Coordinates of C-alpha atoms in Angstrom, one line a residue:
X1 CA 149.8 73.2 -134.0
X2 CA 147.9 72.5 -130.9
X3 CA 144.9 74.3 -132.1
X4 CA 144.6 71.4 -134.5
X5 CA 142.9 68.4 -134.4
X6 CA 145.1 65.6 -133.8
X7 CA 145.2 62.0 -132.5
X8 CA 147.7 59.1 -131.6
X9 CA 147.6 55.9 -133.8
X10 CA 147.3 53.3 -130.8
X11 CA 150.0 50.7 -133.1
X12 CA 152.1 52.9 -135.4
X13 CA 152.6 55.2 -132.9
X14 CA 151.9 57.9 -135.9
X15 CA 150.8 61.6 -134.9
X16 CA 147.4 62.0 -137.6
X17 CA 145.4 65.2 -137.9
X18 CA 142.1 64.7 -138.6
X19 CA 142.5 66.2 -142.5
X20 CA 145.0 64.0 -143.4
X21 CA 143.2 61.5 -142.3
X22 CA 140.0 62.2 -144.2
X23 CA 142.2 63.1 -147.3
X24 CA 144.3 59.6 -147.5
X25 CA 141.1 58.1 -146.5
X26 CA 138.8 58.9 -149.6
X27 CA 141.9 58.7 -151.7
X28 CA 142.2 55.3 -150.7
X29 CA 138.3 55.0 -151.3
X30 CA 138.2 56.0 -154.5
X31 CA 141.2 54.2 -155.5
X32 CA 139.7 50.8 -154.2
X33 CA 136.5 51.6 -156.8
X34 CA 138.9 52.5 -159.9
X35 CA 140.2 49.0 -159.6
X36 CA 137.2 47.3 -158.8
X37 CA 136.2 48.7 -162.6
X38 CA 139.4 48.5 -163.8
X39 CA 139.8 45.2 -163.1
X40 CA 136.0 44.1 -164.2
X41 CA 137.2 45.5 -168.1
X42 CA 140.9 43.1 -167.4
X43 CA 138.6 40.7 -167.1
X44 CA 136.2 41.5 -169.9
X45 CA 139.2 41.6 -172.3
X46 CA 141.3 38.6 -171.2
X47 CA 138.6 36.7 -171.8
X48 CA 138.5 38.4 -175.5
X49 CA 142.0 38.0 -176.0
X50 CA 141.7 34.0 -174.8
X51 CA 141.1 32.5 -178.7
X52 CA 139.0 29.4 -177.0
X53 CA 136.3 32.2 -175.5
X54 CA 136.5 35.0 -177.2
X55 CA 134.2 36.7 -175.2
X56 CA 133.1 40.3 -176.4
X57 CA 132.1 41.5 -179.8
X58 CA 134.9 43.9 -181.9
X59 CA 133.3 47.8 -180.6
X60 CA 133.2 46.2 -177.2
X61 CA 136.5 44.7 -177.2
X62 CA 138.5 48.3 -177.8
X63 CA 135.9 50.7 -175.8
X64 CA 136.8 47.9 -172.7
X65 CA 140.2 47.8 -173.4
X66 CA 140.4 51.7 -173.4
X67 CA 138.4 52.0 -170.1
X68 CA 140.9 49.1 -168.4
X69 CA 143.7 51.3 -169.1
X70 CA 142.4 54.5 -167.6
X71 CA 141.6 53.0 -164.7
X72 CA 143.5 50.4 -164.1
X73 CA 147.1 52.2 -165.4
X74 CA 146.0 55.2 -164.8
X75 CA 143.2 56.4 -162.0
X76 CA 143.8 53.5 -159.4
X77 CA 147.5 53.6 -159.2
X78 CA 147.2 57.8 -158.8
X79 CA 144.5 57.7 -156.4
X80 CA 146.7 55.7 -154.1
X81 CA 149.5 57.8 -154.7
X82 CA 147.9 60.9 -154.0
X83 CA 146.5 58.5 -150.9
X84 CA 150.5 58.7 -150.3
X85 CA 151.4 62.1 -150.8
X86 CA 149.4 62.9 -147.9
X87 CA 150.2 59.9 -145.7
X88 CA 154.1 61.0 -146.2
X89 CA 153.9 64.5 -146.3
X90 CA 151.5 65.2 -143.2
X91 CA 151.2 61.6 -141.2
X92 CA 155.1 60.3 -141.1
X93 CA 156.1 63.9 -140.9
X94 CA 153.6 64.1 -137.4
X95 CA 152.5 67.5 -138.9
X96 CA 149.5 69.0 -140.6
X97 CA 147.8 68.9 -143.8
X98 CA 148.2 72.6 -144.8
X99 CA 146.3 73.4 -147.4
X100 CA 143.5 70.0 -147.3
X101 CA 141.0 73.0 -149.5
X102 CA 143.9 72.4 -152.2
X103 CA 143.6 68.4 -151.9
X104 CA 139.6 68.5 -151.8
X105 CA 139.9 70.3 -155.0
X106 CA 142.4 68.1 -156.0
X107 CA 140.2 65.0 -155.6
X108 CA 137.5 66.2 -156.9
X109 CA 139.0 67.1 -159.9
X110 CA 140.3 63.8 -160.2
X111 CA 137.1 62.5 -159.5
X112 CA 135.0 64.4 -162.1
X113 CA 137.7 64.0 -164.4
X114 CA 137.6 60.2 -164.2
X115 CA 134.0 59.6 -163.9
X116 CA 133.4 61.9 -167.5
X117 CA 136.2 59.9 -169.1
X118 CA 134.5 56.4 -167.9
X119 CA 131.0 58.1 -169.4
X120 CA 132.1 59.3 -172.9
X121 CA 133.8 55.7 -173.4
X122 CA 131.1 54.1 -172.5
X123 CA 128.8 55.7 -175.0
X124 CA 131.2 54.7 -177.8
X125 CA 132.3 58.2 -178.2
X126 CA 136.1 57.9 -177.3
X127 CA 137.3 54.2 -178.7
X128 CA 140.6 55.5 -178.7
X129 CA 142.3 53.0 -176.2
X130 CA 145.2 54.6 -173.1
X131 CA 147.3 56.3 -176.0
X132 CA 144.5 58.1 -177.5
X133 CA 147.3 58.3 -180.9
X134 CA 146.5 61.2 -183.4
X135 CA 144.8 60.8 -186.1
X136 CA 142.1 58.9 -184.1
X137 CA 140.1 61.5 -183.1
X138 CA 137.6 61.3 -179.7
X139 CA 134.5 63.7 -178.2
X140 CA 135.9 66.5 -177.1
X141 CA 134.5 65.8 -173.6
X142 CA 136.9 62.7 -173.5
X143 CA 139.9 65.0 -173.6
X144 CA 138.4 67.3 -171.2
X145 CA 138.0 64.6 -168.4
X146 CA 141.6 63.6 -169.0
X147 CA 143.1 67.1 -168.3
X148 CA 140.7 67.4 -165.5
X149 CA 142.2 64.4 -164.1
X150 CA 145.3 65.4 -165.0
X151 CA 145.3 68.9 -163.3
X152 CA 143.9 67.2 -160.0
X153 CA 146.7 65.1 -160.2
X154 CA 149.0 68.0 -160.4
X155 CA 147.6 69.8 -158.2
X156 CA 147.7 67.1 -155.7
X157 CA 151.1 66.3 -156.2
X158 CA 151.8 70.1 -155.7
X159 CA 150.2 69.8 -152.0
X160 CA 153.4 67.5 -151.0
X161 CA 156.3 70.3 -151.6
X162 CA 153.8 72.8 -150.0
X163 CA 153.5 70.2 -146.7
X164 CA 156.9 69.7 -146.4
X165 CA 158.2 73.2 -147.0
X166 CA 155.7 74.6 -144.4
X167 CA 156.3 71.9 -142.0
X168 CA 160.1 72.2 -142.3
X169 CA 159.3 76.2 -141.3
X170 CA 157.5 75.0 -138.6
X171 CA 159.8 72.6 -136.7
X172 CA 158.1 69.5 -137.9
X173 CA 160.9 67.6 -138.6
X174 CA 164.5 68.5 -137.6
X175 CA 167.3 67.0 -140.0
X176 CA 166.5 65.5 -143.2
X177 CA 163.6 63.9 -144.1
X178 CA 162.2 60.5 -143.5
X179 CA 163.3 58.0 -146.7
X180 CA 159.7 57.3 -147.3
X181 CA 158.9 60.8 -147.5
X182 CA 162.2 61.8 -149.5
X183 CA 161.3 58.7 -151.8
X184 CA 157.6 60.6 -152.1
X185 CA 159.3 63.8 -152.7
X186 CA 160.9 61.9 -156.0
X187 CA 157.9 60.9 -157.0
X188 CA 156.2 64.1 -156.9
X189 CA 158.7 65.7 -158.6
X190 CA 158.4 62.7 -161.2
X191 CA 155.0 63.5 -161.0
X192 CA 154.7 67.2 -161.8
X193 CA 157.1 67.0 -164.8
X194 CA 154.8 64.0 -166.2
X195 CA 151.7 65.8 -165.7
X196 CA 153.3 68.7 -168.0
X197 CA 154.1 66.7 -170.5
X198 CA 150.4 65.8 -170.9
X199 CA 148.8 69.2 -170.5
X200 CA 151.5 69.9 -173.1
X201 CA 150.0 67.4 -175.5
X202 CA 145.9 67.2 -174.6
X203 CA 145.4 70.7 -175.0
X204 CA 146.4 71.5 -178.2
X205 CA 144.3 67.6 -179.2
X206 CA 141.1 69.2 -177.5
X207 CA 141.5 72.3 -179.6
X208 CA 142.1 70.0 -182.7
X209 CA 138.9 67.6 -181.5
X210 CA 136.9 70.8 -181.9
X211 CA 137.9 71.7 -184.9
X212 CA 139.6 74.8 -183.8
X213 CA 143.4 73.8 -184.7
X214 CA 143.5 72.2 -188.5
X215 CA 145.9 69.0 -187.4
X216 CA 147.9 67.7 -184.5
X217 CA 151.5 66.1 -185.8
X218 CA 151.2 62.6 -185.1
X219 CA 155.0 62.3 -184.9
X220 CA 155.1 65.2 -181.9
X221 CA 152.1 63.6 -180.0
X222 CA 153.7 60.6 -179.3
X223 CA 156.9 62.0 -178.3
X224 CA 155.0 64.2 -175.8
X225 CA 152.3 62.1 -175.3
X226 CA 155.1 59.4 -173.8
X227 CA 156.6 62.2 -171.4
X228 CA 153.4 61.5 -169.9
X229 CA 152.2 58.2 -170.7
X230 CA 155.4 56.2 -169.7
X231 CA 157.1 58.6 -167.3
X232 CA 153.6 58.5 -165.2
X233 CA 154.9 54.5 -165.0
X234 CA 158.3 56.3 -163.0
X235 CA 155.9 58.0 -160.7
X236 CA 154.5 54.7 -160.0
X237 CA 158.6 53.4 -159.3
X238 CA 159.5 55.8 -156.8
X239 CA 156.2 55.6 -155.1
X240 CA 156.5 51.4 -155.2
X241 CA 160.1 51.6 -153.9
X242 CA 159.0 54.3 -150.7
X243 CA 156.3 52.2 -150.1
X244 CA 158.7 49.1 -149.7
X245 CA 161.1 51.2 -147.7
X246 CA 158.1 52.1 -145.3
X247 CA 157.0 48.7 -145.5
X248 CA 160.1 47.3 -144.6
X249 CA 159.9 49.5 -141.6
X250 CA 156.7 49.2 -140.1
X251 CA 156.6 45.5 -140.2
X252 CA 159.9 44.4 -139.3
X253 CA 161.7 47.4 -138.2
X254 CA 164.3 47.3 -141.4
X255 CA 166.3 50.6 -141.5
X256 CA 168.4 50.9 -145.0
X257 CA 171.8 49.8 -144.3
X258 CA 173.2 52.8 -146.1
X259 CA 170.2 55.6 -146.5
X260 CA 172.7 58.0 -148.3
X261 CA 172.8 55.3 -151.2
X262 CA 169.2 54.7 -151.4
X263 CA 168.5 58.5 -151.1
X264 CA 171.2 58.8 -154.8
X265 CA 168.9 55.9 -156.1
X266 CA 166.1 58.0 -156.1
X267 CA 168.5 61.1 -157.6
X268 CA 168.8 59.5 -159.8
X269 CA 165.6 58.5 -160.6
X270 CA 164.6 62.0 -160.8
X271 CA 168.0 62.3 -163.3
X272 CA 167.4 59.5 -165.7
X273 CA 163.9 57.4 -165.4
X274 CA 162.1 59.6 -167.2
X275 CA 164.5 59.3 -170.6
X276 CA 163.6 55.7 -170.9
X277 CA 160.0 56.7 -172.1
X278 CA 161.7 57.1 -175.5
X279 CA 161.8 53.6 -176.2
X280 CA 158.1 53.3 -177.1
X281 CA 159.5 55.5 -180.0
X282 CA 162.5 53.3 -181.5
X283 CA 160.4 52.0 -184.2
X284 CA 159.6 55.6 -185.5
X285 CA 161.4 57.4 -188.2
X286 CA 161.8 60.6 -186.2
X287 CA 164.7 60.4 -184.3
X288 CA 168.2 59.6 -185.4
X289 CA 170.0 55.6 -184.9
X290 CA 172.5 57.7 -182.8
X291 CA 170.2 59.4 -180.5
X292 CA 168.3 56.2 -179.8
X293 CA 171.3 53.9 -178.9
X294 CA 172.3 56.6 -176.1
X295 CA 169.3 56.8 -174.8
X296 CA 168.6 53.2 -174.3
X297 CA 172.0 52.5 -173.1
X298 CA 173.8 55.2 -171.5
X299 CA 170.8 57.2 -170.2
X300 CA 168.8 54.3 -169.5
X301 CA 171.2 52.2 -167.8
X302 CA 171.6 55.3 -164.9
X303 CA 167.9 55.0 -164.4
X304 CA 168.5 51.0 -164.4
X305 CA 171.6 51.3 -161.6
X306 CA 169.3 53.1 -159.1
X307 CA 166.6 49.6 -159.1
X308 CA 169.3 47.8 -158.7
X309 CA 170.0 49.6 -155.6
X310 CA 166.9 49.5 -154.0
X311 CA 167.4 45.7 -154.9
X312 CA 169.6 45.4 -152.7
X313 CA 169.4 47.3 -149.8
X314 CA 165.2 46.6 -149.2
X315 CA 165.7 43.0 -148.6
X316 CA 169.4 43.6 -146.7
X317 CA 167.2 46.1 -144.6
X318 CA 164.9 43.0 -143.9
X319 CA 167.6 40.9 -143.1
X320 CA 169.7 42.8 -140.5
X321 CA 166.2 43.7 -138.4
X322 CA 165.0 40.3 -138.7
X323 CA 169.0 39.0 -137.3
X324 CA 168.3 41.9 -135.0
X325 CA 165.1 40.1 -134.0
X326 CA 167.7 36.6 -132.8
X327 CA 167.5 34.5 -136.4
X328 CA 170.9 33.9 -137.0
X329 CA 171.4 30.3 -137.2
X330 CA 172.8 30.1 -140.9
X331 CA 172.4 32.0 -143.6
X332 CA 168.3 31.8 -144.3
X333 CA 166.6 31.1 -141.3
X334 CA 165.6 34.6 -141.1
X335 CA 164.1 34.2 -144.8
X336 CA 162.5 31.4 -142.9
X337 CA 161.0 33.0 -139.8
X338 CA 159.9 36.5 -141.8
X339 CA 156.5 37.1 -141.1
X340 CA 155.5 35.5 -144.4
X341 CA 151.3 35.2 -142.9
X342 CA 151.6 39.2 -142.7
X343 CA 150.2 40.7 -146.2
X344 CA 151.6 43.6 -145.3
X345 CA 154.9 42.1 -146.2
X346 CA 154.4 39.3 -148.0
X347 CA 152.9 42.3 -150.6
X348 CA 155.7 43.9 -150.6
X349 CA 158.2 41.0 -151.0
X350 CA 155.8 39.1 -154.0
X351 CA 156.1 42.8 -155.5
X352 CA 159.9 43.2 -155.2
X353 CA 160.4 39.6 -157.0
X354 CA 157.8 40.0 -159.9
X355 CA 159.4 43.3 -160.8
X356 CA 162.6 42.7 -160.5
X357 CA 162.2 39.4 -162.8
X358 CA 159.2 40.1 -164.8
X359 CA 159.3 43.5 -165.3
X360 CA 163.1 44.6 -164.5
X361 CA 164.7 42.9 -166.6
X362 CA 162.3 42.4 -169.6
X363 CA 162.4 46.0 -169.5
X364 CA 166.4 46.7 -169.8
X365 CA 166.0 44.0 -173.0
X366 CA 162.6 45.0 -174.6
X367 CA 164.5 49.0 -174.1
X368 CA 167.4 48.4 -176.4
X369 CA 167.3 49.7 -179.8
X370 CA 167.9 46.7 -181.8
X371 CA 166.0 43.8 -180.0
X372 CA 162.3 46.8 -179.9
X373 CA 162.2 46.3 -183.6
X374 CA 161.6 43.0 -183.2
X375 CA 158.9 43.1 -179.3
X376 CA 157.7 46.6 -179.7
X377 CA 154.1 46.2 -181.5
X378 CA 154.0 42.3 -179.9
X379 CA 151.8 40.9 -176.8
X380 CA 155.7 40.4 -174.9
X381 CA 155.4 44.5 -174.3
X382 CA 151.8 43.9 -172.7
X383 CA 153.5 41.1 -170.5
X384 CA 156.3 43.6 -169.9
X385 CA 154.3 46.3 -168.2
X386 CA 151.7 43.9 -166.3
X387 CA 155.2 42.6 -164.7
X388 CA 155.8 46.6 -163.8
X389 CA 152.2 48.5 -163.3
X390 CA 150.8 45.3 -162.0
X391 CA 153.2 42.7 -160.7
X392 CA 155.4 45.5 -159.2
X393 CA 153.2 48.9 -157.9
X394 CA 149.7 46.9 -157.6
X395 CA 150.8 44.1 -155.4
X396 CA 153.3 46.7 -152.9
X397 CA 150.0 49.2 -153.1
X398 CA 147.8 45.9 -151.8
X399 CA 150.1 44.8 -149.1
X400 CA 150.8 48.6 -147.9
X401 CA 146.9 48.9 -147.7
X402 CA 147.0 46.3 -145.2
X403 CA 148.9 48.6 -142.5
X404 CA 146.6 51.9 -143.9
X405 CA 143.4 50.3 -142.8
X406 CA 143.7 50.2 -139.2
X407 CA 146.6 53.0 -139.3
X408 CA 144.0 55.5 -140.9
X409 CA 140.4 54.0 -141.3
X410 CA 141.1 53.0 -137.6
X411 CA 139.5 49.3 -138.3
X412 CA 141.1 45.8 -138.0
X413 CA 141.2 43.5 -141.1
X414 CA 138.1 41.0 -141.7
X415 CA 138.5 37.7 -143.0
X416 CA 142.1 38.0 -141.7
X417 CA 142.7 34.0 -143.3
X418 CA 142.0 34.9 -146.9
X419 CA 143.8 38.3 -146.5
X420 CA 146.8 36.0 -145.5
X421 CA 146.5 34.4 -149.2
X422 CA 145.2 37.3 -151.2
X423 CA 148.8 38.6 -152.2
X424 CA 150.0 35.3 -153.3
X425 CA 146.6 34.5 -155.5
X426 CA 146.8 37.6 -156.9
X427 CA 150.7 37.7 -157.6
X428 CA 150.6 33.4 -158.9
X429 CA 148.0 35.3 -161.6
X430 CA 149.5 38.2 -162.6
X431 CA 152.6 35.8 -163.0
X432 CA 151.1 33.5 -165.5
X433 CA 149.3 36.5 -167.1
X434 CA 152.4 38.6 -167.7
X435 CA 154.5 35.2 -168.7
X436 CA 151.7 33.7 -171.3
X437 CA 151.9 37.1 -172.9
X438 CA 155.5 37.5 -173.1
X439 CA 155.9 34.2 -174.9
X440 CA 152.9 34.3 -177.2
X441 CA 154.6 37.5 -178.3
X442 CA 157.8 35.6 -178.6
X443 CA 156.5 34.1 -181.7
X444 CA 154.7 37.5 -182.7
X445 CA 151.3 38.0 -181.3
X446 CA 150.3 41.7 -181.7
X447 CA 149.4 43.7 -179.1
X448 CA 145.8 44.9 -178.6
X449 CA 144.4 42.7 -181.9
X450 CA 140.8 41.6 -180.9
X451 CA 141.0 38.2 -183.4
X452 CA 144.5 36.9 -184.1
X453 CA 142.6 34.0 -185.8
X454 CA 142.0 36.6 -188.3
X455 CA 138.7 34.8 -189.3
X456 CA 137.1 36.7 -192.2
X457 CA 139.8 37.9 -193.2
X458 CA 140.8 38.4 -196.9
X459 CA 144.2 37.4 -195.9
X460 CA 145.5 34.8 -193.3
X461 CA 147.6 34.2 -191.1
X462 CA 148.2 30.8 -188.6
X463 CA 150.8 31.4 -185.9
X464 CA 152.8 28.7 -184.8
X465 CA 150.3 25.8 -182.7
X466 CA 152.4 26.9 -179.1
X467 CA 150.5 29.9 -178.7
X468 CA 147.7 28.2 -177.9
X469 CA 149.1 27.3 -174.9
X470 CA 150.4 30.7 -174.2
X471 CA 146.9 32.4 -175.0
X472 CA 145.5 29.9 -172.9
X473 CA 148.2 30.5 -170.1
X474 CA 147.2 33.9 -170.1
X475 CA 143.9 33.6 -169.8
X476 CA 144.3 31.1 -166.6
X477 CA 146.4 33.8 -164.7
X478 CA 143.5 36.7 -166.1
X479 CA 141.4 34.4 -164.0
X480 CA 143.9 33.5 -160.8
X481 CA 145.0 37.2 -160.8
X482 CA 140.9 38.7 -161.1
X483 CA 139.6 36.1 -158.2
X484 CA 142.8 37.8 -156.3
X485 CA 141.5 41.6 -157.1
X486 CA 138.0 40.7 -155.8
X487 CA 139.2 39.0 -152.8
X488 CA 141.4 42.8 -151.8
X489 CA 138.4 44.8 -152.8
X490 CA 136.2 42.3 -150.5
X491 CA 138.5 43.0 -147.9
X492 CA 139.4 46.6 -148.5
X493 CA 136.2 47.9 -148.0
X494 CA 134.8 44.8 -145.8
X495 CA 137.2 46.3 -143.4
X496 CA 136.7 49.8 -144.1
X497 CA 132.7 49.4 -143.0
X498 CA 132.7 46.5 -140.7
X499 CA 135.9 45.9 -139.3
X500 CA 136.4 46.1 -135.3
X501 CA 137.1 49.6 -134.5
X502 CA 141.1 50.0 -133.2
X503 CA 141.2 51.8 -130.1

């Protein structure tokens, strides 16, 4: 290991080869520029969805709204995480990145992948939104760049086990592994199961797109379709919950209070998290009453038992370092004195409450059988998953980039006073975004409609005069929540090029 290229990070104290470096840093790159578009298209449609602007015309409307999805849901969130799969595998472990000719393929896969599906939506040849659903059919092309993406993906996921494995052969790391890393490991195994399920499900629609296969069953795709499409949602759990572990760590010094408990939360993760993507399916004819009241109590509930854990023991991790640290007078004063100026961890602790409350538990009640008849095709699902993908992963994946830049990019943070505020901007919009939505689909707002005036229609419909207000609620925290993106992007890559070089 000493013929490698390695250096000391002057405040983690983290041992960094110079591959894993480069790798997590152009992960992290191109991450930051998948949510800059990402976010520009959440913009775009809010603004659409908002009845008092009503912003962009019908074609527009559904090619943004399918481009906002990809990269936004899709090649933002696994950018970072492949961004993480080095960082854990190679950087915590103090060991090398063994194979970095595997995660240059990797990432350019993903890249090529991405940047063909952004083209072929663009020029209206793929309006087929995130779920691409049979019997819409796209340009071939657009099916190639997603399992281009995909395979990267894979492949990049694939690069943690070999890490580990080899550096486990090597002496890198004597007992078990790091929680962070372990918590990684659960994602990547998450990961690799999901990305299955969509080569599963995208070839066999590429053949069909070019006419080479008479039909795809429209029933079958979405049941694979969702072992990818929700289950890559559970990658984006386990890697949320490691990053709060590490963050908890590195900011405070928390240690888990018992690390065998939060190590069976992630068990069971791997177990359980992924049967929940069946509930995007309780309104379909295919499966049995019986099999969908199991899964969404029984099975679901394991998957449910394991947050609940991490619940827990994150913020009790937090609070025996920080009565460690001498803040003991009472019961809160070490809520009190947390380093609440640090976005570091005031990212991670906005991100543990929004998920918990706006995706958590709307997501144990939207899951059960009888109350998804009644949500499922409604605006209160949209609301759901911004109070998961976005509330939840975004926010922990903006306040761990905060310890990344001068951990990896070796630069300090400018505009260290609006960094302070971007992860409460950001999470008071997402907030108001994912609660307007909920309740404007409490009284039956459909999801993804571009005009729910339904003007021109031949037949009518006038919702009750309190959406307004919700649509409108909505469209404020669009705003709040876009102003909070721009101000992380500023900063991400104002710091990246101009921030003081760490010695």
């Amino acid at each position: 290991m000493a013929n490698f290229d390695f250096r000391t990070c002057s405040i983690s104290g983290l041992k960094i080869d110079k591959a894993s470096e480069n790798l997590v840093r152009w992960n992290l790159i191109a991450a930051f520029a998948t949510l800059a578009v990402g976010g520009l298209f959440a913009l775009l449609v809010a603004l659409t969805r908002w009845p008092s602007v009503h912003l962009l015309p019908l074609e527009f409307y559904y090619r943004f709204l399918t481009l906002h999805g990809i990269d936004a849901l899709l090649a933002w969130i696994i950018f970072f995480e492949i961004a993480l799969v080095h960082f854990t595998s190679a950087v915590l472990l103090g060991t090398r990145s063994y194979v970095p000719w595997l995660g240059w393929l990797a990432f350019a896969l993903m890249l090529i992948g991405g940047g063909v599906i952004n083209v072929i939506v663009l020029l209206g040849k793929a309006d087929v939104m995130f779920t691409s659903y049979v019997p819409l059919k796209a340009d071939p092309i657009y099916y190639l760049g997603v399992i281009l993406f995909a395979v990267g993906a894979l492949l990049g996921f694939i690069i943690f086990f070999i890490n580990v494995i080899l550096s486990k052969r090597d002496g890198g790391y004597k007992r078990s592994l790091p929680l962070g890393v372990f918590g990684l490991g659960a994602a990547s195994i998450i990961a690799v199961l999901t990305l299955l399920h969509g080569a599963g499900i995208f070839v066999p629609t590429l053949l069909w797109s070019m006419n080479l296969i008479p039909n795809v069953d429209p029933s079958a795709y979405r049941l694979v379709f969702w072992g990818l499409g929700h289950s890559s949602q559970q990658i984006n759990v386990c890697a949320m919950v490691s990053v709060w572990y590490m963050t908890s760590a590195f900011v405070v010094g928390g240690k888990p209070v018992n690390e065998k408990l939060s190590r069976t939360a992630f068990v069971l993760y791997i177990l359980f998290i992924n049967i929940a993507s069946e509930h995007h399916l309780l309104v379909d004819p295919v499966l049995s009453t019986w099999h969908k009241i199991v899964n969404t109590s029984y099975m679901m509930h394991l998957a449910v038992l394991a947050s609940m854990i991490h619940a827990f023991a994150i913020p009790a991790s937090m609070e025996v370092a920080l009565r460690e640290q001498g803040y003991t007078r009472g019961l809160f004063e070490w809520v009190k004195k947390a380093p609440w100026s640090n976005p570091a961890f005031s990212g991670i602790a906005i991100s543990i409450l929004l998920f918990g409350f706006l995706g958590g538990i709307t997501g144990v009640i939207f899951g059960t059988e009888q109350f998804n008849i009644i949500r499922h095709n409604t605006w209160a699902i949209t609301g759901h998953f911004h109070g998961t993908v976005v509330a939840g992963t975004t926010i922990a994946f903006m306040g761990f980039t905060y310890l990344l830049i001068p951990y990896i990019f070796k630069r300090e943070l400018i505009w260290k006073g609006f960094a302070t505020i971007q992860p409460y901007l950001y999470g008071v919009g997402v907030a108001i975004l994912s609660i307007g939505m909920m309740s404007a689909g409490a009284f039956g707002i459909p999801r993804r409609h571009y005009d729910v005036t339904f003007s021109g229609a031949p037949f009518s419909f006038t919702f009750d005069p309190a959406v307004d207000m919700f649509m409108s609620m909505m469209g404020v925290g669009a705003v709040l929540a876009v102003l909070g993106g721009v101000l992380y992007i500023l900063i991400a890559f104002g710091s990246v090029i101009f921030g003081k070089e760490v010695q």
